[in-house]
Short mmCIF file of C-alpha atoms in Angstrom, two decimals:
data_model
loop_
_atom_site.label_atom_id
_atom_site.label_comp_id
_atom_site.label_asym_id
_atom_site.label_seq_id
_atom_site.Cartn_x
_atom_site.Cartn_y
_atom_site.Cartn_z
CA UNK A 22 199.11 -29.02 3.89
CA UNK A 23 199.33 -27.45 7.39
CA UNK A 24 195.56 -27.14 7.67
CA UNK A 25 195.80 -27.95 11.42
CA UNK A 26 199.38 -26.67 12.02
CA UNK A 27 200.16 -26.16 15.73
CA UNK A 28 197.09 -27.92 16.94
CA UNK A 29 197.10 -30.83 19.46
CA UNK A 30 194.52 -33.55 18.81
CA UNK A 31 193.30 -36.28 21.19
CA UNK A 32 192.11 -39.49 19.32
CA UNK A 33 190.68 -42.47 21.13
CA UNK A 34 190.63 -45.82 19.45
CA UNK A 35 193.84 -44.69 17.73
CA UNK A 36 195.71 -47.95 17.42
CA UNK A 37 194.22 -49.02 14.05
CA UNK A 38 191.24 -48.52 11.64
CA UNK A 39 189.65 -45.12 11.55
CA UNK A 40 191.56 -43.86 14.59
CA UNK A 41 194.92 -44.55 13.09
CA UNK A 42 193.92 -43.06 9.77
CA UNK A 43 192.74 -39.88 11.58
CA UNK A 44 196.08 -39.68 13.44
CA UNK A 45 198.12 -39.97 10.31
CA UNK A 46 196.02 -37.54 8.22
CA UNK A 47 196.05 -34.94 11.04
CA UNK A 48 199.82 -35.32 11.55
CA UNK A 49 200.30 -34.87 7.79
CA UNK A 50 198.40 -31.56 8.13
CA UNK A 51 200.61 -30.38 11.00
CA UNK A 52 198.92 -31.58 14.22
CA UNK A 53 200.61 -33.16 17.24
CA UNK A 54 198.71 -36.29 18.43
CA UNK A 55 197.56 -37.81 21.63
CA UNK A 56 196.77 -41.43 20.77
CA UNK A 57 194.76 -43.52 23.27
CA UNK A 58 193.55 -47.13 22.89
CA UNK A 59 192.42 -50.02 25.09
CA UNK A 60 194.83 -52.47 23.47
CA UNK A 61 192.96 -55.41 25.00
CA UNK A 62 190.08 -57.56 23.90
CA UNK A 63 186.55 -57.23 25.42
CA UNK A 64 185.06 -60.55 26.39
CA UNK A 65 181.62 -60.11 24.78
CA UNK A 66 183.19 -58.81 21.51
CA UNK A 67 184.00 -61.73 19.20
CA UNK A 68 186.52 -60.16 16.92
CA UNK A 69 190.03 -59.21 18.35
CA UNK A 70 190.71 -55.61 19.20
CA UNK A 71 193.88 -53.63 18.65
CA UNK A 72 197.08 -54.40 20.42
CA UNK A 73 199.83 -52.44 22.05
CA UNK A 74 202.01 -53.15 19.02
CA UNK A 75 199.23 -51.50 16.80
CA UNK A 76 199.25 -48.40 18.95
CA UNK A 77 203.06 -48.23 18.76
CA UNK A 78 202.80 -48.36 15.00
CA UNK A 79 200.33 -45.46 15.05
CA UNK A 80 202.86 -43.48 17.12
CA UNK A 81 205.64 -44.45 14.62
CA UNK A 82 203.59 -43.21 11.67
CA UNK A 83 202.82 -39.91 13.38
CA UNK A 84 206.55 -39.41 14.10
CA UNK A 85 207.33 -40.30 10.57
CA UNK A 86 205.14 -37.37 9.48
CA UNK A 87 207.42 -35.17 11.62
CA UNK A 88 205.02 -34.60 14.49
CA UNK A 89 205.03 -35.18 18.18
CA UNK A 90 202.91 -38.00 19.65
CA UNK A 91 201.99 -39.25 23.05
CA UNK A 92 200.46 -42.75 23.24
CA UNK A 93 198.90 -44.45 26.15
CA UNK A 94 197.02 -47.67 26.87
CA UNK A 95 193.69 -46.24 28.18
CA UNK A 96 190.21 -47.67 28.69
CA UNK A 97 187.66 -44.95 27.84
CA UNK A 98 185.28 -46.54 30.32
CA UNK A 99 187.63 -45.57 33.15
CA UNK A 100 187.11 -41.85 33.63
CA UNK A 101 189.78 -41.46 36.29
CA UNK A 102 192.46 -43.24 34.23
CA UNK A 103 191.46 -41.27 31.12
CA UNK A 104 191.62 -38.00 32.97
CA UNK A 105 195.07 -38.83 34.49
CA UNK A 106 196.58 -39.86 31.11
CA UNK A 107 195.05 -36.92 29.30
CA UNK A 108 196.29 -34.38 31.83
CA UNK A 109 199.76 -35.82 31.53
CA UNK A 110 199.71 -35.78 27.69
CA UNK A 111 198.52 -32.17 27.65
CA UNK A 112 201.27 -31.22 30.08
CA UNK A 113 203.79 -32.82 27.64
CA UNK A 114 202.35 -31.28 24.46
CA UNK A 115 201.32 -27.94 25.98
CA UNK A 116 197.76 -27.69 24.88
CA UNK A 117 194.63 -29.41 23.55
CA UNK A 118 192.68 -28.11 20.54
CA UNK A 119 190.69 -30.97 19.10
CA UNK A 120 188.99 -34.08 20.53
CA UNK A 121 188.13 -37.07 18.32
CA UNK A 122 186.14 -39.48 20.44
CA UNK A 123 186.41 -42.44 18.10
CA UNK A 124 186.79 -45.57 20.21
CA UNK A 125 184.09 -48.18 19.67
CA UNK A 126 183.17 -51.85 19.53
CA UNK A 127 180.24 -53.86 17.98
CA UNK A 128 179.68 -57.13 19.79
CA UNK A 129 177.02 -58.33 17.38
CA UNK A 130 175.24 -61.71 17.44
CA UNK A 131 172.25 -63.40 18.99
CA UNK A 132 174.56 -65.59 21.11
CA UNK A 133 176.17 -62.61 22.83
CA UNK A 134 175.16 -62.42 26.48
CA UNK A 135 173.57 -59.44 28.09
CA UNK A 136 177.06 -58.20 29.02
CA UNK A 137 177.38 -57.32 25.34
CA UNK A 138 174.81 -54.63 25.81
CA UNK A 139 176.75 -53.25 28.79
CA UNK A 140 180.08 -53.38 27.06
CA UNK A 141 178.75 -51.74 23.75
CA UNK A 142 176.96 -49.03 25.44
CA UNK A 143 179.74 -48.30 27.93
CA UNK A 144 182.38 -48.10 25.20
CA UNK A 145 180.34 -46.41 22.51
CA UNK A 146 178.51 -43.85 24.54
CA UNK A 147 179.84 -43.66 28.04
CA UNK A 148 183.39 -43.76 26.62
CA UNK A 149 182.60 -40.82 24.38
CA UNK A 150 181.21 -38.88 27.33
CA UNK A 151 184.24 -39.69 29.44
CA UNK A 152 186.60 -38.56 26.71
CA UNK A 153 184.86 -35.30 25.96
CA UNK A 154 184.22 -34.39 29.59
CA UNK A 155 187.79 -35.14 30.57
CA UNK A 156 188.98 -32.89 27.75
CA UNK A 157 186.68 -29.95 28.48
CA UNK A 158 188.88 -28.27 31.09
CA UNK A 159 191.68 -28.11 28.44
CA UNK A 160 189.67 -26.56 25.63
CA UNK A 161 189.47 -22.88 24.76
CA UNK A 162 187.73 -20.90 22.09
CA UNK A 163 188.30 -22.29 18.66
CA UNK A 164 188.45 -25.93 19.91
CA UNK A 165 186.59 -28.69 18.06
CA UNK A 166 184.99 -31.80 19.45
CA UNK A 167 184.19 -34.68 16.99
CA UNK A 168 182.28 -37.82 17.96
CA UNK A 169 182.11 -40.95 15.82
CA UNK A 170 178.57 -42.18 15.34
CA UNK A 171 177.20 -44.60 12.76
CA UNK A 172 174.47 -44.60 10.15
CA UNK A 173 173.64 -48.12 11.15
CA UNK A 174 173.04 -46.98 14.67
CA UNK A 175 170.52 -44.42 13.56
CA UNK A 176 167.95 -46.92 12.08
CA UNK A 177 165.26 -48.87 13.93
CA UNK A 178 166.53 -52.09 15.47
CA UNK A 179 164.29 -54.05 13.05
CA UNK A 180 166.66 -53.02 10.27
CA UNK A 181 166.39 -52.98 6.58
CA UNK A 182 164.09 -55.21 4.49
CA UNK A 183 162.71 -56.88 7.55
CA UNK A 184 166.04 -58.21 8.72
CA UNK A 185 167.35 -57.39 12.25
CA UNK A 186 170.26 -55.13 11.34
CA UNK A 187 172.02 -55.08 14.78
CA UNK A 188 171.74 -58.51 16.22
CA UNK A 189 171.61 -59.42 19.90
CA UNK A 190 172.17 -57.52 23.18
CA UNK A 191 175.44 -55.99 21.79
CA UNK A 192 173.65 -54.80 18.79
CA UNK A 193 171.00 -53.16 20.94
CA UNK A 194 173.70 -51.48 23.07
CA UNK A 195 175.54 -50.32 20.00
CA UNK A 196 172.39 -48.94 18.38
CA UNK A 197 171.28 -47.14 21.54
CA UNK A 198 174.74 -45.63 22.01
CA UNK A 199 174.93 -44.21 18.47
CA UNK A 200 171.36 -42.89 18.65
CA UNK A 201 172.06 -41.08 21.87
CA UNK A 202 175.21 -39.42 20.36
CA UNK A 203 172.98 -37.48 18.04
CA UNK A 204 171.15 -35.79 20.87
CA UNK A 205 174.24 -35.41 23.06
CA UNK A 206 176.35 -33.69 20.49
CA UNK A 207 173.56 -31.29 19.51
CA UNK A 208 172.89 -30.38 23.08
CA UNK A 209 176.66 -29.91 23.84
CA UNK A 210 177.08 -27.76 20.74
CA UNK A 211 174.44 -25.41 22.05
CA UNK A 212 176.06 -25.36 25.62
CA UNK A 213 179.57 -24.66 24.18
CA UNK A 214 178.55 -22.31 21.42
CA UNK A 215 178.90 -19.13 23.54
CA UNK A 216 182.48 -20.30 24.26
CA UNK A 217 183.20 -20.66 20.56
CA UNK A 218 183.83 -24.49 21.02
CA UNK A 219 182.16 -26.34 18.22
CA UNK A 220 180.77 -29.91 18.53
CA UNK A 221 179.91 -32.27 15.60
CA UNK A 222 179.38 -35.91 14.95
CA UNK A 223 180.38 -37.97 11.85
CA UNK A 224 178.26 -40.96 10.95
CA UNK A 225 180.03 -43.38 8.69
CA UNK A 226 178.31 -46.21 6.74
CA UNK A 227 180.14 -49.43 6.36
CA UNK A 228 183.82 -48.61 6.84
CA UNK A 229 186.61 -50.91 5.72
CA UNK A 230 188.08 -51.66 9.15
CA UNK A 231 188.58 -54.79 11.37
CA UNK A 232 185.05 -54.16 12.90
CA UNK A 233 183.45 -54.56 9.47
CA UNK A 234 185.75 -57.33 8.26
CA UNK A 235 184.70 -59.72 11.10
CA UNK A 236 182.58 -62.83 11.41
CA UNK A 237 179.84 -61.13 13.54
CA UNK A 238 179.47 -58.54 10.88
CA UNK A 239 179.47 -61.14 8.02
CA UNK A 240 176.67 -62.98 9.78
CA UNK A 241 174.73 -59.71 10.18
CA UNK A 242 174.82 -59.14 6.47
CA UNK A 243 174.37 -62.79 5.50
CA UNK A 244 171.90 -64.31 8.09
CA UNK A 245 170.92 -66.87 5.42
CA UNK A 246 174.29 -68.60 5.91
CA UNK A 247 175.63 -70.35 8.95
CA UNK A 248 179.31 -69.40 8.60
CA UNK A 249 179.48 -66.60 5.87
CA UNK A 250 182.88 -65.59 4.63
CA UNK A 251 184.14 -62.13 3.71
CA UNK A 252 183.33 -62.89 0.10
CA UNK A 253 179.79 -63.97 1.01
CA UNK A 254 179.15 -60.72 2.98
CA UNK A 255 180.70 -58.45 0.23
CA UNK A 256 177.76 -59.45 -2.00
CA UNK A 257 175.39 -57.73 0.36
CA UNK A 258 177.51 -54.97 1.77
CA UNK A 259 176.64 -52.63 -1.21
CA UNK A 260 172.86 -52.90 -0.40
CA UNK A 261 173.39 -50.41 2.52
CA UNK A 262 174.55 -47.55 0.27
CA UNK A 263 172.82 -45.58 -2.57
CA UNK A 264 176.17 -45.38 -4.36
CA UNK A 265 177.61 -48.67 -5.74
CA UNK A 266 180.22 -49.41 -3.10
CA UNK A 267 180.37 -52.03 -0.35
CA UNK A 268 182.03 -49.61 2.04
CA UNK A 269 183.92 -46.45 2.50
CA UNK A 270 187.60 -46.32 3.45
CA UNK A 271 188.91 -44.95 6.84
CA UNK A 272 190.58 -42.12 4.98
CA UNK A 273 187.15 -40.97 3.65
CA UNK A 274 186.20 -40.38 7.25
CA UNK A 275 189.51 -38.81 7.99
CA UNK A 276 189.02 -36.12 5.39
CA UNK A 277 185.90 -35.04 7.24
CA UNK A 278 187.78 -35.16 10.60
CA UNK A 279 190.55 -32.95 9.17
CA UNK A 280 187.95 -30.43 7.99
CA UNK A 281 186.17 -30.34 11.34
CA UNK A 282 189.51 -30.09 13.12
CA UNK A 283 190.68 -27.15 11.04
CA UNK A 284 189.74 -23.46 11.20
CA UNK A 285 187.92 -24.02 7.82
CA UNK A 286 184.98 -25.33 9.96
CA UNK A 287 185.20 -22.44 12.50
CA UNK A 288 181.44 -21.85 12.25
CA UNK A 289 180.35 -25.45 11.76
CA UNK A 290 178.75 -26.77 14.91
CA UNK A 291 175.85 -29.06 15.91
CA UNK A 292 176.12 -30.98 12.61
CA UNK A 293 175.43 -34.66 12.09
CA UNK A 294 177.64 -35.25 9.13
CA UNK A 295 177.00 -38.54 7.27
CA UNK A 296 179.92 -39.92 5.26
CA UNK A 297 177.81 -42.71 4.00
CA UNK A 298 177.62 -42.95 0.17
CA UNK A 299 173.91 -42.27 0.50
CA UNK A 300 173.16 -44.94 3.01
CA UNK A 301 171.22 -42.52 5.19
CA UNK A 302 168.98 -41.67 2.23
CA UNK A 303 168.08 -45.31 1.67
CA UNK A 304 167.55 -45.86 5.35
CA UNK A 305 165.36 -42.76 5.81
CA UNK A 306 167.51 -41.03 8.42
#
């Protein structure tokens, strides 16, 4: 307990999934939370995104842990709005120590229009840049920046076993965004090292969230079926990992986030941490 006591953490994509899990785990360890989320759907993204009610629930769970929280409906693609809301939240909570740039979408499918490429790249890469760059003026020595990548985004677009792993324009945008995060976080870690601000990325494998449990993802893992179900996809989900599991849970990623947020990782920077049950080993990354 109290591994991040007194720290203030910004989390994007905080309304549900990994983001909510990070918020709750960090609050349980003593952090106050700034929780941002779009709380709207994106047209090219087939599965529904989080709602304002979801974000309110995240706030309630943080408060239940006894910590302060500021929530706001924010589109990470909008740098001006993000900066405005973040400045206001920092003024309320008094400081900013950790940034978890987690917001992401995966508009997969060969029927997705080219806008899917733009949406995926803008949320998954430009949104990360906007989040981190908006936060930089508030960060001092000892701060930690954490970006959410993806093992799936680090493989060639042709995928595994000859199948196209990331289908359509949205898949291309998602893959490019996650690949570029690797280079970006390494470069930023070098830049911020003299200021004792560390920068790392976490790359999950399949994670049991609404993004994974969605029709586009089911079709990605079962291209042999026209309308695969969750049960159909669950048969092939384990193929991704070296360990016998179809996915990791959001809390598995949150444990890594807590470590990288805490002073336990004070000399850990420029790392590409895979929480992937050995998926990267199988994929050769």
